[in-house]
Amino acid sequence: MAEMYRDYHSIEGGRPNLSAEKFTELMINRKMAEARVSEDQDQFRCPVCLDLLKDPVAIPCGHSFCMVCINKCWDKDHQRGVYSCPQCRETFTPRPVLCRNYMLAEVLETLKKTELRAASPVHCYAGPGDVECDSCTGRKHKAIKSCLVCLASFCETHIRPHYQSPAFKKHALVKASTRLQEKICSQHDKLNEIFCHTDQSFICNLCMMYEHKGHNTVSVAAERNKKQVRTRNLVEPVYGRY
């Protein structure tokens, strides 16, 4: 805390009237604000990519998804001609027309701005175990997101173009990670979006068409949802005894 106190005075140009007690109170308030933002974010995460909704759309059952995510799911259902909700599995025929939910998009934009404001410069420097921003020069700031397209991690400042510029519209953002290469197919340089049950490995779409052709495969999102349901089914009976 003492080091943060010195950093704060250095960053803010020096505030001699700010006592250590006031500084501690300020830090606690900011931490609480960050926690509230985190809780708010959970309500607006896409059930497929688990990130904040981008170009949000609501389908007939009422669930919301990223435009890109739900289109990818339904493109795979095209041959059957029956389209289902990845969350509740309700089916639709014909394929529903998707329209951007502008009201929800505005709420998300406000939430993103709140998230950026809640982060203090004091907290931004990367420490031991933190993921460093790949765009920072000099002292590295803590990365808050990693991009699976750029294969790079970004701090609160350098991630802004991904939220604001249409050029990054289709870029997939995930929680900051140092293991980005593990999410990319080493053979085809594509995102590993498929889980192969036959070989118990994550693969890309090209792998599924060639090396893993005919194998028992599912989307990574479907495999994740199945494991989450399985975990809940194991945990809930235990908690039900108490």
C-alpha positions as a LaTeX table, in Angstrom:
\begin{tabular}{lrrr}
\hline
Residue & $x$ (\AA) & $y$ (\AA) & $z$ (\AA) \\
\hline
Met1 & 0.00 & 0.00 & 0.00 \\
Ala2 & 2.89 & 2.37 & 0.79 \\
Glu3 & 4.33 & 1.85 & $-2.70$ \\
Met4 & 0.91 & 2.50 & $-4.26$ \\
Tyr5 & 0.64 & 5.66 & $-2.15$ \\
Arg6 & 3.97 & 6.94 & $-3.56$ \\
Asp7 & 2.95 & 5.95 & $-7.12$ \\
Tyr8 & $-0.34$ & 7.77 & $-6.72$ \\
His9 & 1.37 & 11.03 & $-5.76$ \\
Ser10 & 3.80 & 10.61 & $-8.65$ \\
Ile11 & 1.06 & 9.90 & $-11.21$ \\
Glu12 & $-1.31$ & 12.57 & $-9.98$ \\
Gly13 & 1.39 & 15.24 & $-9.87$ \\
Gly14 & 1.62 & 15.18 & $-6.10$ \\
Arg15 & $-1.17$ & 15.83 & $-3.60$ \\
Pro16 & 0.42 & 16.88 & $-0.33$ \\
Asn17 & $-2.95$ & 17.30 & 1.42 \\
Leu18 & $-3.97$ & 13.67 & 0.80 \\
Ser19 & $-3.21$ & 11.74 & 3.98 \\
Ala20 & $-2.45$ & 8.02 & 4.07 \\
Glu21 & $-5.85$ & 7.44 & 5.74 \\
Lys22 & $-7.67$ & 9.33 & 2.97 \\
Phe23 & $-5.67$ & 7.47 & 0.36 \\
Thr24 & $-6.67$ & 4.11 & 1.90 \\
Glu25 & $-10.33$ & 5.18 & 1.91 \\
Leu26 & $-10.01$ & 6.22 & $-1.75$ \\
Met27 & $-8.50$ & 2.84 & $-2.68$ \\
Ile28 & $-11.27$ & 0.94 & $-0.86$ \\
Asn29 & $-13.97$ & 2.95 & $-2.65$ \\
Arg30 & $-12.35$ & 2.28 & $-6.01$ \\
Lys31 & $-12.06$ & $-1.43$ & $-5.25$ \\
Met32 & $-15.76$ & $-1.49$ & $-4.39$ \\
Ala33 & $-16.57$ & 0.30 & $-7.64$ \\
Glu34 & $-14.52$ & $-2.24$ & $-9.59$ \\
Ala35 & $-16.38$ & $-5.09$ & $-7.85$ \\
Arg36 & $-19.76$ & $-3.56$ & $-8.76$ \\
Val37 & $-18.68$ & $-3.20$ & $-12.38$ \\
Ser38 & $-17.57$ & $-6.85$ & $-12.41$ \\
Glu39 & $-20.96$ & $-7.97$ & $-11.06$ \\
Asp40 & $-22.76$ & $-5.84$ & $-13.64$ \\
Gln41 & $-20.68$ & $-7.35$ & $-16.43$ \\
Asp42 & $-21.77$ & $-10.90$ & $-15.60$ \\
Gln43 & $-25.34$ & $-10.01$ & $-16.58$ \\
Phe44 & $-24.23$ & $-8.98$ & $-20.06$ \\
Arg45 & $-21.95$ & $-11.84$ & $-21.07$ \\
Cys46 & $-22.58$ & $-13.87$ & $-24.21$ \\
Pro47 & $-23.36$ & $-17.52$ & $-23.26$ \\
Val48 & $-21.27$ & $-18.71$ & $-26.22$ \\
Cys49 & $-17.98$ & $-16.75$ & $-25.98$ \\
Leu50 & $-18.49$ & $-15.74$ & $-22.31$ \\
Asp51 & $-17.25$ & $-12.23$ & $-23.08$ \\
Leu52 & $-19.24$ & $-8.99$ & $-22.93$ \\
Leu53 & $-21.85$ & $-8.92$ & $-25.69$ \\
Lys54 & $-20.67$ & $-7.38$ & $-28.97$ \\
Asp55 & $-23.39$ & $-6.29$ & $-31.43$ \\
Pro56 & $-26.03$ & $-7.81$ & $-29.11$ \\
Val57 & $-29.10$ & $-9.51$ & $-30.58$ \\
Ala58 & $-32.05$ & $-11.13$ & $-28.81$ \\
Ile59 & $-33.52$ & $-14.30$ & $-30.29$ \\
Pro60 & $-37.22$ & $-15.32$ & $-29.97$ \\
Cys61 & $-36.76$ & $-17.20$ & $-26.67$ \\
Gly62 & $-35.45$ & $-13.99$ & $-25.08$ \\
His63 & $-31.77$ & $-14.89$ & $-24.67$ \\
Ser64 & $-29.13$ & $-12.49$ & $-26.00$ \\
Phe65 & $-25.93$ & $-13.28$ & $-27.89$ \\
Cys66 & $-23.20$ & $-11.59$ & $-29.89$ \\
Met67 & $-24.33$ & $-11.29$ & $-33.51$ \\
Val68 & $-21.23$ & $-13.18$ & $-34.69$ \\
Cys69 & $-21.57$ & $-15.96$ & $-32.08$ \\
Ile70 & $-25.21$ & $-16.83$ & $-32.76$ \\
Asn71 & $-24.68$ & $-16.69$ & $-36.52$ \\
Lys72 & $-21.78$ & $-19.15$ & $-36.21$ \\
Cys73 & $-23.95$ & $-21.51$ & $-34.17$ \\
Trp74 & $-26.83$ & $-21.31$ & $-36.62$ \\
Asp75 & $-24.60$ & $-21.69$ & $-39.66$ \\
Lys76 & $-23.76$ & $-25.15$ & $-38.31$ \\
Asp77 & $-27.52$ & $-25.93$ & $-38.01$ \\
His78 & $-28.17$ & $-24.86$ & $-41.61$ \\
Gln79 & $-28.28$ & $-28.36$ & $-43.10$ \\
Arg80 & $-30.89$ & $-29.56$ & $-40.59$ \\
Gly81 & $-32.99$ & $-26.47$ & $-41.13$ \\
Val82 & $-33.78$ & $-26.32$ & $-37.40$ \\
Tyr83 & $-32.11$ & $-23.60$ & $-35.34$ \\
Ser84 & $-31.74$ & $-23.80$ & $-31.57$ \\
Cys85 & $-30.83$ & $-21.50$ & $-28.71$ \\
Pro86 & $-27.37$ & $-22.49$ & $-27.37$ \\
Gln87 & $-28.57$ & $-21.68$ & $-23.85$ \\
Cys88 & $-32.08$ & $-23.15$ & $-23.45$ \\
Arg89 & $-32.13$ & $-25.35$ & $-26.60$ \\
Glu90 & $-35.52$ & $-24.03$ & $-27.77$ \\
Thr91 & $-35.78$ & $-24.62$ & $-31.54$ \\
Phe92 & $-36.93$ & $-22.27$ & $-34.30$ \\
Thr93 & $-38.00$ & $-22.82$ & $-37.90$ \\
Pro94 & $-37.32$ & $-21.00$ & $-40.17$ \\
Arg95 & $-34.09$ & $-19.27$ & $-39.13$ \\
Pro96 & $-35.02$ & $-16.14$ & $-37.15$ \\
Val97 & $-34.03$ & $-12.77$ & $-38.58$ \\
Leu98 & $-31.51$ & $-11.08$ & $-36.28$ \\
Cys99 & $-31.69$ & $-7.38$ & $-35.52$ \\
Arg100 & $-29.21$ & $-5.46$ & $-33.39$ \\
Asn101 & $-30.60$ & $-4.58$ & $-29.97$ \\
Tyr102 & $-29.67$ & $-0.90$ & $-29.90$ \\
Met103 & $-30.95$ & $-0.30$ & $-26.36$ \\
Leu104 & $-28.84$ & $-3.15$ & $-24.98$ \\
Ala105 & $-25.87$ & $-1.94$ & $-27.05$ \\
Glu106 & $-26.12$ & 1.49 & $-25.39$ \\
Val107 & $-26.23$ & $-0.11$ & $-21.94$ \\
Leu108 & $-23.12$ & $-2.13$ & $-22.77$ \\
Glu109 & $-21.30$ & 0.94 & $-24.05$ \\
Thr110 & $-22.05$ & 2.73 & $-20.78$ \\
Leu111 & $-20.85$ & $-0.31$ & $-18.83$ \\
Lys112 & $-17.56$ & $-0.40$ & $-20.74$ \\
Lys113 & $-16.96$ & 3.29 & $-20.04$ \\
Thr114 & $-17.72$ & 2.71 & $-16.36$ \\
Glu115 & $-15.22$ & $-0.16$ & $-16.33$ \\
Leu116 & $-12.51$ & 2.07 & $-17.77$ \\
Arg117 & $-13.26$ & 4.85 & $-15.27$ \\
Ala118 & $-13.27$ & 2.42 & $-12.33$ \\
Ala119 & $-9.72$ & 1.31 & $-13.05$ \\
Ser120 & $-7.21$ & 3.57 & $-11.34$ \\
Pro121 & $-3.76$ & 4.23 & $-12.83$ \\
Val122 & $-2.35$ & 3.02 & $-9.52$ \\
His123 & $-3.68$ & $-0.47$ & $-10.21$ \\
Cys124 & $-2.62$ & $-0.59$ & $-13.84$ \\
Tyr125 & 1.05 & $-1.48$ & $-13.54$ \\
Ala126 & 1.69 & $-5.18$ & $-14.06$ \\
Gly127 & 3.02 & $-7.04$ & $-11.06$ \\
Pro128 & 4.26 & $-10.59$ & $-10.50$ \\
Gly129 & 1.82 & $-13.06$ & $-12.05$ \\
Asp130 & $-0.02$ & $-10.37$ & $-14.07$ \\
Val131 & $-0.32$ & $-10.44$ & $-17.85$ \\
Glu132 & 1.57 & $-7.47$ & $-19.33$ \\
Cys133 & 0.20 & $-5.21$ & $-22.06$ \\
Asp134 & 1.99 & $-5.91$ & $-25.34$ \\
Ser135 & 1.44 & $-2.35$ & $-26.61$ \\
Cys136 & 2.88 & $-0.47$ & $-23.64$ \\
Thr137 & 6.35 & 1.01 & $-23.91$ \\
Gly138 & 8.50 & 1.59 & $-20.85$ \\
Arg139 & 6.90 & 0.30 & $-17.66$ \\
Lys140 & 4.26 & $-2.25$ & $-18.65$ \\
His141 & 0.64 & $-1.88$ & $-17.56$ \\
Lys142 & $-1.55$ & $-4.79$ & $-16.53$ \\
Ala143 & $-3.48$ & $-6.32$ & $-19.44$ \\
Ile144 & $-7.23$ & $-6.69$ & $-18.96$ \\
Lys145 & $-8.04$ & $-8.46$ & $-22.25$ \\
Ser146 & $-6.31$ & $-10.65$ & $-24.81$ \\
Cys147 & $-7.26$ & $-10.70$ & $-28.49$ \\
Leu148 & $-7.35$ & $-14.08$ & $-30.24$ \\
Val149 & $-7.00$ & $-12.39$ & $-33.63$ \\
Cys150 & $-4.10$ & $-10.04$ & $-32.76$ \\
Leu151 & $-2.57$ & $-12.72$ & $-30.49$ \\
Ala152 & $-1.71$ & $-9.93$ & $-28.07$ \\
Ser153 & $-2.82$ & $-8.64$ & $-24.67$ \\
Phe154 & $-3.88$ & $-5.07$ & $-23.95$ \\
Cys155 & $-4.27$ & $-2.76$ & $-20.94$ \\
Glu156 & $-7.33$ & $-0.58$ & $-20.33$ \\
Thr157 & $-5.94$ & 2.17 & $-22.57$ \\
His158 & $-4.79$ & 0.08 & $-25.52$ \\
Ile159 & $-7.90$ & $-2.15$ & $-25.57$ \\
Arg160 & $-10.15$ & 0.84 & $-26.36$ \\
Pro161 & $-9.78$ & 0.63 & $-30.18$ \\
His162 & $-11.21$ & $-2.91$ & $-30.00$ \\
Tyr163 & $-14.36$ & $-1.50$ & $-28.41$ \\
Gln164 & $-14.60$ & 1.68 & $-30.45$ \\
Ser165 & $-13.36$ & 0.94 & $-33.99$ \\
Pro166 & $-15.40$ & $-1.07$ & $-36.53$ \\
Ala167 & $-12.10$ & $-2.48$ & $-37.81$ \\
Phe168 & $-11.92$ & $-4.69$ & $-34.70$ \\
Lys169 & $-15.58$ & $-5.72$ & $-34.81$ \\
Lys170 & $-14.85$ & $-9.40$ & $-35.46$ \\
His171 & $-11.91$ & $-9.69$ & $-33.08$ \\
Ala172 & $-12.51$ & $-12.16$ & $-30.26$ \\
Leu173 & $-11.57$ & $-10.82$ & $-26.82$ \\
Val174 & $-10.98$ & $-13.06$ & $-23.82$ \\
Lys175 & $-9.71$ & $-12.63$ & $-20.28$ \\
Ala176 & $-6.06$ & $-11.60$ & $-20.31$ \\
Ser177 & $-3.94$ & $-14.70$ & $-20.78$ \\
Thr178 & $-0.30$ & $-15.58$ & $-21.34$ \\
Arg179 & $-1.36$ & $-18.82$ & $-23.04$ \\
Leu180 & $-2.77$ & $-17.36$ & $-26.25$ \\
Gln181 & $-0.81$ & $-19.72$ & $-28.48$ \\
Glu182 & $-2.62$ & $-22.67$ & $-26.90$ \\
Lys183 & $-5.91$ & $-21.32$ & $-28.28$ \\
Ile184 & $-4.54$ & $-21.25$ & $-31.83$ \\
Cys185 & $-4.02$ & $-24.34$ & $-34.00$ \\
Ser186 & $-0.26$ & $-24.71$ & $-34.49$ \\
Gln187 & $-0.79$ & $-26.43$ & $-37.85$ \\
His188 & $-3.33$ & $-24.13$ & $-39.52$ \\
Asp189 & $-2.94$ & $-20.90$ & $-37.49$ \\
Lys190 & $-6.69$ & $-20.84$ & $-36.84$ \\
Leu191 & $-8.67$ & $-20.47$ & $-33.61$ \\
Asn192 & $-9.32$ & $-23.80$ & $-31.87$ \\
Glu193 & $-13.14$ & $-23.69$ & $-31.78$ \\
Ile194 & $-13.77$ & $-27.46$ & $-31.78$ \\
Phe195 & $-13.27$ & $-30.14$ & $-29.13$ \\
Cys196 & $-12.48$ & $-33.63$ & $-30.45$ \\
His197 & $-13.81$ & $-36.32$ & $-28.08$ \\
Thr198 & $-12.04$ & $-39.04$ & $-30.06$ \\
Asp199 & $-8.59$ & $-37.55$ & $-29.44$ \\
Gln200 & $-9.51$ & $-35.45$ & $-26.38$ \\
Ser201 & $-8.01$ & $-32.32$ & $-27.91$ \\
Phe202 & $-8.95$ & $-28.83$ & $-29.05$ \\
Ile203 & $-8.81$ & $-28.39$ & $-32.82$ \\
Cys204 & $-9.70$ & $-25.85$ & $-35.50$ \\
Asn205 & $-12.30$ & $-26.16$ & $-38.27$ \\
Leu206 & $-9.66$ & $-27.22$ & $-40.82$ \\
Cys207 & $-8.47$ & $-30.00$ & $-38.50$ \\
Met208 & $-12.06$ & $-31.25$ & $-38.28$ \\
Met209 & $-12.32$ & $-31.37$ & $-42.08$ \\
Tyr210 & $-9.04$ & $-33.25$ & $-42.60$ \\
Glu211 & $-6.97$ & $-34.83$ & $-39.82$ \\
His212 & $-10.00$ & $-35.36$ & $-37.53$ \\
Lys213 & $-12.58$ & $-36.11$ & $-40.23$ \\
Gly214 & $-15.25$ & $-38.51$ & $-38.95$ \\
His215 & $-14.25$ & $-38.02$ & $-35.32$ \\
Asn216 & $-16.72$ & $-37.28$ & $-32.53$ \\
Thr217 & $-16.50$ & $-33.48$ & $-32.30$ \\
Val218 & $-18.46$ & $-30.64$ & $-30.68$ \\
Ser219 & $-17.98$ & $-26.89$ & $-30.42$ \\
Val220 & $-15.82$ & $-25.65$ & $-27.55$ \\
Ala221 & $-18.84$ & $-23.69$ & $-26.24$ \\
Ala222 & $-21.02$ & $-26.83$ & $-26.21$ \\
Glu223 & $-18.31$ & $-28.84$ & $-24.43$ \\
Arg224 & $-17.88$ & $-26.05$ & $-21.87$ \\
Asn225 & $-21.64$ & $-25.89$ & $-21.23$ \\
Lys226 & $-21.82$ & $-29.67$ & $-20.81$ \\
Lys227 & $-19.02$ & $-29.63$ & $-18.25$ \\
Gln228 & $-20.66$ & $-26.75$ & $-16.38$ \\
Val229 & $-23.97$ & $-28.67$ & $-16.22$ \\
Arg230 & $-22.14$ & $-31.81$ & $-15.08$ \\
Thr231 & $-20.36$ & $-29.86$ & $-12.34$ \\
Arg232 & $-23.64$ & $-28.29$ & $-11.17$ \\
Asn233 & $-25.30$ & $-31.72$ & $-11.05$ \\
Leu234 & $-22.46$ & $-33.01$ & $-8.88$ \\
Val235 & $-22.34$ & $-30.01$ & $-6.55$ \\
Glu236 & $-26.05$ & $-29.23$ & $-6.04$ \\
Pro237 & $-26.97$ & $-32.56$ & $-4.33$ \\
Val238 & $-24.09$ & $-32.05$ & $-1.89$ \\
Tyr239 & $-25.23$ & $-28.54$ & $-0.98$ \\
Gly240 & $-28.82$ & $-29.78$ & $-0.77$ \\
Arg241 & $-27.96$ & $-31.87$ & 2.27 \\
Tyr242 & $-27.13$ & $-28.79$ & 4.37 \\
\hline
\end{tabular}
